[in-house]
């Protein structure tokens, strides 16, 4: 091997963040610092400098466990990681899209594998994006069992890190999405155990705190997000894994400080192994990390802007049309000519721009769960002709849309045996069955051909301009057809599905495609970067939904966060207004409910909410979220969340929209509000609803809100200078 001239340090930066990599005397590369551009990096020789010495990439091959850590369950301590040595690096500064890229090339002489760590920075953002590619440049096959997306150690630079920092993660379940919990590090098993005796080889204890997912519901259980925050809000690390399937991140104690490691699927947790013949390569899932000297609001503001930079451009993100969907607390999967026609006029008067017919349009009765897959409109439900019905929707200025589950075929479907066996997920020669449905494998050309034909027919023959792509089964087994392992088969399918969605949008640039997946069980940024917008929940109780609406911007940007507003004729005005506030704050209105049954005064209440939305939606596409009361808890009496549309907090002028919910407790609540700390003047306006007794007043260094009704919500604008 030729001698390589090695740098001792690699600097990769933009105007807001600097990434410093260190190359030691043996050629091992690791993160030395990721920190704000104006901050001073730690100096070599300081007590916690050596705590950064985890390899830049942690790779495991079949048969290899750990070389340094106490357990192979951890994502650090691999043999390959310590063998990878610096070969070269390249910084590309001008790609025409405001991005700067760093590639660091490493090599393992023992196996001949070459590993490239890819990093990307975006102009004006303090967020690092990271992934890893492994290529087999050896002479025989290798089997990869783990490939890291991101590994950073020495996060805290604190001698009492277990006391100074907390970790937060978000549970995410059907009807109860994006619910954050903050925990002390000792509470998750990370503590000062007195094991830091490096001279005896004790680099770390065995405990780690990890959050992961396995299966096709990428966020069933948890969001692929995590946060490490100083107790005084002086410093925040925030990260995410971007994969629409299996993933894992973990925190652990490494050399008496905290490390972060993130991956897509791996062997231990997800039955994933990737065989690479000589010349083959594989690229990991992507991860992103933000490190700021500030609080969670500032970190999520940066992550929000990052998410806007990585997603596919779509005109919908600028115009933010109102979408009516006939499902939630409305027709509930039972559409007919008569019911749809009865809704068209009140929907048109609401100012909605899309009318989406949800589940059931393809079935003659309600027993359709296990016979879906043909995607032909029912003649019994729509005797006047389905195209004629969609034409009636268009006649009043509404664009028609349809619900579809593109990835499944029911066992009773007339097309269940129309595709070859290899077009379905399989294990050990058997087609996988989940809830009487088969999972299509989008790696197979017959699947692409069939689903292309379905979409083309519905778009060209029926004029469909919007699709709600739902998905209601979860396959945890993966598939072992034509792949290295079941986990690898699932990942290949995940990526193929996203490529297919992208080709649809290439073919029909104006088409809107919503990602639903049982409300929000694939609420990840691999999906959100491709799909036009994202359903936030299937929660049918508007009061409970408030806790989702108040927290959802931790997971998805406002202009993609589709939240139900489903008024009912039997609800009082406060409850109907609350369901509208849920959607106003989230950023995208999914209007539903039996508008045809509402009294005129009830319709006026809902329509006035839609008027407010049309007035503010021009601000939403650039707004960033904040939480005056912290992240919403499921049973909190008072919730508050806002969208900052201009200016900043802590001095200077600005404007924001603020939603406040009362679900019990006293009629007034104090809201800490950082804008007032440096503001000379603050003015507030109640935008919706105009209920008597509502107040939002300056109170010391914050605001005091009063809502007389025990159950109620208000939407305000706040301006300061």
CSV table of C-alpha atoms in Angstrom, one decimal, residues 425-697:
chain,number,residue,atom,x,y,z
A,425,UNK,CA,-43.0,-10.5,0.3
A,426,UNK,CA,-42.1,-14.1,1.1
A,427,UNK,CA,-40.3,-16.1,3.9
A,428,UNK,CA,-39.1,-19.6,3.3
A,429,UNK,CA,-41.1,-20.0,0.2
A,430,UNK,CA,-44.4,-18.8,1.7
A,431,UNK,CA,-46.2,-15.6,0.8
A,432,UNK,CA,-46.4,-13.4,3.9
A,433,UNK,CA,-49.9,-12.8,5.2
A,434,UNK,CA,-50.8,-9.9,7.4
A,435,UNK,CA,-54.4,-9.2,8.4
A,436,UNK,CA,-55.6,-11.1,5.3
A,437,UNK,CA,-53.5,-9.0,3.0
A,438,UNK,CA,-50.4,-9.6,0.9
A,439,UNK,CA,-47.5,-7.2,0.8
A,440,UNK,CA,-46.4,-6.2,-2.7
A,441,UNK,CA,-42.6,-6.0,-3.4
A,442,UNK,CA,-41.8,-2.9,-5.3
A,443,UNK,CA,-38.5,-4.3,-6.5
A,444,UNK,CA,-40.4,-6.5,-8.9
A,445,UNK,CA,-41.1,-5.0,-12.4
A,446,UNK,CA,-44.5,-6.6,-12.5
A,447,UNK,CA,-45.6,-4.6,-9.4
A,448,UNK,CA,-44.4,-1.4,-11.0
A,449,UNK,CA,-46.1,-2.1,-14.2
A,450,UNK,CA,-49.4,-3.0,-12.5
A,451,UNK,CA,-49.4,0.1,-10.2
A,452,UNK,CA,-48.3,2.4,-13.0
A,453,UNK,CA,-51.3,1.2,-15.0
A,454,UNK,CA,-53.6,1.8,-12.0
A,455,UNK,CA,-52.4,5.4,-11.4
A,456,UNK,CA,-52.3,6.2,-15.1
A,457,UNK,CA,-55.9,5.0,-15.6
A,458,UNK,CA,-57.2,7.0,-12.6
A,459,UNK,CA,-55.4,10.1,-13.7
A,460,UNK,CA,-56.1,10.1,-17.4
A,461,UNK,CA,-59.5,8.4,-17.5
A,462,UNK,CA,-61.1,9.9,-14.4
A,463,UNK,CA,-59.1,13.1,-13.9
A,464,UNK,CA,-57.9,12.3,-10.4
A,465,UNK,CA,-55.5,15.1,-9.2
A,466,UNK,CA,-54.8,13.9,-5.6
A,467,UNK,CA,-54.0,10.6,-4.1
A,468,UNK,CA,-54.1,9.7,-0.4
A,469,UNK,CA,-51.7,6.7,-0.2
A,470,UNK,CA,-52.6,4.8,2.9
A,471,UNK,CA,-51.0,1.7,4.3
A,472,UNK,CA,-52.6,-0.4,7.1
A,473,UNK,CA,-50.5,-3.5,7.7
A,474,UNK,CA,-47.1,-3.9,9.2
A,475,UNK,CA,-44.6,-6.6,8.0
A,476,UNK,CA,-41.8,-7.1,10.5
A,477,UNK,CA,-40.5,-10.3,8.8
A,478,UNK,CA,-39.0,-8.6,5.7
A,479,UNK,CA,-38.7,-10.8,2.6
A,480,UNK,CA,-36.0,-13.3,1.6
A,481,UNK,CA,-36.7,-13.3,-2.1
A,482,UNK,CA,-33.6,-12.4,-4.2
A,483,UNK,CA,-31.7,-10.7,-1.4
A,484,UNK,CA,-28.9,-11.2,1.1
A,485,UNK,CA,-31.3,-11.3,4.1
A,486,UNK,CA,-35.0,-10.6,5.0
A,487,UNK,CA,-34.0,-7.2,6.4
A,488,UNK,CA,-32.1,-6.3,3.3
A,489,UNK,CA,-35.1,-7.3,1.2
A,490,UNK,CA,-37.3,-5.0,3.1
A,491,UNK,CA,-34.8,-2.1,2.8
A,492,UNK,CA,-34.6,-2.7,-0.9
A,493,UNK,CA,-38.4,-2.6,-1.2
A,494,UNK,CA,-38.5,0.6,0.9
A,495,UNK,CA,-36.2,2.4,-1.4
A,496,UNK,CA,-37.9,1.0,-4.5
A,497,UNK,CA,-41.3,2.3,-3.3
A,498,UNK,CA,-39.9,5.8,-2.8
A,499,UNK,CA,-38.4,5.7,-6.3
A,500,UNK,CA,-41.8,4.7,-7.7
A,501,UNK,CA,-43.6,7.6,-6.0
A,502,UNK,CA,-40.9,9.9,-7.4
A,503,UNK,CA,-41.6,8.6,-10.9
A,504,UNK,CA,-45.3,9.3,-10.5
A,505,UNK,CA,-44.5,12.9,-9.6
A,506,UNK,CA,-42.1,13.2,-12.5
A,507,UNK,CA,-44.8,12.0,-14.8
A,508,UNK,CA,-47.5,14.2,-13.3
A,509,UNK,CA,-45.8,17.2,-11.7
A,510,UNK,CA,-49.1,18.8,-10.5
A,511,UNK,CA,-50.3,15.6,-8.8
A,512,UNK,CA,-50.6,15.7,-5.0
A,513,UNK,CA,-49.6,12.6,-3.1
A,514,UNK,CA,-50.4,12.4,0.6
A,515,UNK,CA,-48.6,9.9,2.9
A,516,UNK,CA,-51.0,8.5,5.4
A,517,UNK,CA,-50.1,5.0,6.7
A,518,UNK,CA,-52.6,4.4,9.5
A,519,UNK,CA,-52.6,8.1,10.3
A,520,UNK,CA,-48.9,8.6,10.9
A,521,UNK,CA,-47.1,5.3,11.3
A,522,UNK,CA,-44.6,6.3,8.6
A,523,UNK,CA,-43.9,9.8,9.9
A,524,UNK,CA,-40.3,9.8,8.8
A,525,UNK,CA,-38.3,12.1,6.6
A,526,UNK,CA,-37.5,9.6,3.9
A,527,UNK,CA,-41.3,9.5,3.2
A,528,UNK,CA,-41.8,13.2,3.8
A,529,UNK,CA,-39.0,14.2,1.5
A,530,UNK,CA,-40.8,12.5,-1.4
A,531,UNK,CA,-44.5,12.8,-0.6
A,532,UNK,CA,-46.3,16.1,-0.9
A,533,UNK,CA,-47.9,16.1,2.5
A,534,UNK,CA,-48.3,13.9,5.6
A,535,UNK,CA,-51.3,12.9,7.6
A,536,UNK,CA,-50.8,13.6,11.2
A,537,UNK,CA,-53.2,11.2,13.0
A,538,UNK,CA,-56.4,9.1,12.8
A,539,UNK,CA,-57.5,10.5,16.2
A,540,UNK,CA,-61.3,10.9,16.2
A,541,UNK,CA,-61.6,12.9,19.4
A,542,UNK,CA,-60.7,16.5,18.8
A,543,UNK,CA,-59.8,17.3,22.4
A,544,UNK,CA,-57.2,14.4,22.4
A,545,UNK,CA,-56.1,15.4,18.9
A,546,UNK,CA,-55.0,18.8,20.4
A,547,UNK,CA,-52.0,17.1,22.0
A,548,UNK,CA,-51.0,15.7,18.6
A,549,UNK,CA,-51.5,19.0,16.8
A,550,UNK,CA,-49.5,20.8,19.4
A,551,UNK,CA,-46.5,18.5,19.0
A,552,UNK,CA,-46.6,17.5,15.4
A,553,UNK,CA,-44.1,20.0,14.1
A,554,UNK,CA,-41.4,18.1,15.8
A,555,UNK,CA,-41.9,15.5,13.1
A,556,UNK,CA,-43.0,17.3,10.0
A,557,UNK,CA,-42.9,20.9,8.6
A,558,UNK,CA,-46.1,23.0,9.0
A,559,UNK,CA,-46.9,23.1,5.3
A,560,UNK,CA,-46.9,19.3,5.1
A,561,UNK,CA,-48.7,18.6,8.3
A,562,UNK,CA,-52.3,17.6,7.3
A,563,UNK,CA,-54.5,17.7,10.4
A,564,UNK,CA,-58.2,16.9,10.6
A,565,UNK,CA,-60.9,19.5,11.2
A,566,UNK,CA,-64.1,17.5,11.5
A,567,UNK,CA,-67.0,19.5,12.9
A,568,UNK,CA,-70.2,17.7,14.0
A,569,UNK,CA,-73.8,18.9,14.2
A,570,UNK,CA,-74.1,17.5,17.7
A,571,UNK,CA,-71.1,19.3,19.1
A,572,UNK,CA,-71.2,22.7,20.8
A,573,UNK,CA,-69.4,25.7,19.2
A,574,UNK,CA,-66.4,25.4,21.5
A,575,UNK,CA,-65.7,21.8,20.4
A,576,UNK,CA,-66.3,22.6,16.7
A,577,UNK,CA,-64.0,25.6,17.0
A,578,UNK,CA,-61.3,23.5,18.7
A,579,UNK,CA,-61.2,21.0,15.9
A,580,UNK,CA,-60.6,23.9,13.5
A,581,UNK,CA,-57.8,25.4,15.7
A,582,UNK,CA,-56.1,21.9,15.6
A,583,UNK,CA,-55.8,22.2,11.8
A,584,UNK,CA,-55.0,26.0,11.7
A,585,UNK,CA,-52.0,25.5,13.9
A,586,UNK,CA,-50.7,22.4,12.3
A,587,UNK,CA,-50.5,24.2,9.0
A,588,UNK,CA,-52.6,22.1,6.6
A,589,UNK,CA,-56.3,21.8,6.8
A,590,UNK,CA,-57.9,18.4,6.3
A,591,UNK,CA,-61.5,19.4,6.4
A,592,UNK,CA,-64.1,16.7,7.0
A,593,UNK,CA,-67.2,16.0,9.0
A,594,UNK,CA,-70.8,16.0,7.8
A,595,UNK,CA,-70.9,19.6,6.6
A,596,UNK,CA,-74.3,18.8,5.0
A,597,UNK,CA,-75.8,18.3,8.4
A,598,UNK,CA,-74.5,21.4,10.1
A,599,UNK,CA,-76.9,24.3,10.9
A,600,UNK,CA,-76.2,27.6,9.2
A,601,UNK,CA,-74.6,29.1,12.3
A,602,UNK,CA,-72.4,26.1,12.7
A,603,UNK,CA,-71.3,26.4,9.0
A,604,UNK,CA,-70.5,30.1,9.5
A,605,UNK,CA,-68.2,29.1,12.4
A,606,UNK,CA,-66.4,26.6,10.3
A,607,UNK,CA,-66.3,28.8,7.2
A,608,UNK,CA,-64.8,31.7,9.3
A,609,UNK,CA,-62.0,29.4,10.3
A,610,UNK,CA,-61.3,28.6,6.7
A,611,UNK,CA,-61.2,32.3,6.0
A,612,UNK,CA,-58.6,32.8,8.6
A,613,UNK,CA,-56.6,29.9,7.2
A,614,UNK,CA,-56.6,31.5,3.7
A,615,UNK,CA,-55.4,34.8,5.3
A,616,UNK,CA,-52.4,33.2,7.1
A,617,UNK,CA,-51.3,30.4,4.8
A,618,UNK,CA,-48.9,32.6,2.9
A,619,UNK,CA,-46.9,32.8,6.1
A,620,UNK,CA,-46.9,29.1,6.9
A,621,UNK,CA,-44.5,27.8,4.3
A,622,UNK,CA,-41.5,29.6,5.9
A,623,UNK,CA,-42.6,29.5,9.5
A,624,UNK,CA,-40.8,27.6,12.3
A,625,UNK,CA,-42.4,26.1,15.4
A,626,UNK,CA,-42.0,27.0,19.1
A,627,UNK,CA,-43.6,25.7,22.3
A,628,UNK,CA,-44.2,28.3,25.1
A,629,UNK,CA,-45.2,25.6,27.6
A,630,UNK,CA,-42.7,23.0,26.3
A,631,UNK,CA,-43.8,19.9,24.3
A,632,UNK,CA,-47.5,18.9,24.8
A,633,UNK,CA,-48.3,16.1,27.2
A,634,UNK,CA,-51.2,13.8,26.5
A,635,UNK,CA,-53.2,14.7,29.6
A,636,UNK,CA,-52.1,18.3,30.1
A,637,UNK,CA,-54.9,20.8,30.8
A,638,UNK,CA,-53.2,23.6,28.9
A,639,UNK,CA,-51.3,23.3,25.6
A,640,UNK,CA,-49.6,26.0,23.6
A,641,UNK,CA,-47.7,25.9,20.3
A,642,UNK,CA,-46.8,28.6,17.8
A,643,UNK,CA,-45.4,29.3,14.4
A,644,UNK,CA,-42.9,32.1,14.2
A,645,UNK,CA,-43.2,33.7,10.7
A,646,UNK,CA,-40.7,36.6,11.0
A,647,UNK,CA,-38.2,38.0,13.4
A,648,UNK,CA,-36.6,36.3,16.3
A,649,UNK,CA,-36.9,35.9,20.1
A,650,UNK,CA,-34.9,37.8,22.6
A,651,UNK,CA,-34.9,41.2,20.9
A,652,UNK,CA,-35.9,42.9,17.6
A,653,UNK,CA,-39.3,42.8,15.9
A,654,UNK,CA,-41.3,39.8,14.7
A,655,UNK,CA,-44.6,38.1,14.3
A,656,UNK,CA,-46.0,34.7,15.2
A,657,UNK,CA,-49.2,32.7,15.3
A,658,UNK,CA,-50.1,31.1,18.6
A,659,UNK,CA,-52.6,28.4,19.4
A,660,UNK,CA,-53.7,27.7,23.0
A,661,UNK,CA,-55.9,24.9,24.2
A,662,UNK,CA,-57.7,24.6,27.5
A,663,UNK,CA,-58.8,21.0,28.4
A,664,UNK,CA,-59.4,21.6,32.1
A,665,UNK,CA,-57.8,23.4,34.9
A,666,UNK,CA,-58.2,27.2,35.8
A,667,UNK,CA,-59.5,29.5,33.2
A,668,UNK,CA,-56.2,31.4,32.8
A,669,UNK,CA,-52.6,30.2,32.1
A,670,UNK,CA,-49.3,31.9,32.1
A,671,UNK,CA,-47.2,31.5,29.0
A,672,UNK,CA,-43.5,32.1,29.1
A,673,UNK,CA,-42.7,34.1,25.9
A,674,UNK,CA,-39.1,34.8,25.0
A,675,UNK,CA,-40.0,37.6,22.5
A,676,UNK,CA,-40.9,39.9,25.4
A,677,UNK,CA,-37.4,39.8,26.9
A,678,UNK,CA,-36.1,42.4,24.5
A,679,UNK,CA,-39.4,43.7,23.0
A,680,UNK,CA,-40.5,47.3,23.5
A,681,UNK,CA,-44.1,46.7,22.4
A,682,UNK,CA,-46.2,43.6,22.1
A,683,UNK,CA,-49.7,43.5,20.4
A,684,UNK,CA,-52.0,40.5,20.3
A,685,UNK,CA,-55.1,39.8,18.1
A,686,UNK,CA,-57.6,37.0,18.5
A,687,UNK,CA,-58.0,35.5,15.0
A,688,UNK,CA,-60.3,32.5,15.7
A,689,UNK,CA,-62.8,31.9,17.2
A,690,UNK,CA,-64.3,35.3,18.4
A,691,UNK,CA,-65.7,33.8,21.6
A,692,UNK,CA,-66.5,36.3,24.5
A,693,UNK,CA,-64.3,36.4,27.5
A,694,UNK,CA,-61.1,35.5,25.6
A,695,UNK,CA,-58.0,37.4,26.6
A,696,UNK,CA,-54.3,37.4,25.7
A,697,UNK,CA,-52.4,39.9,27.8
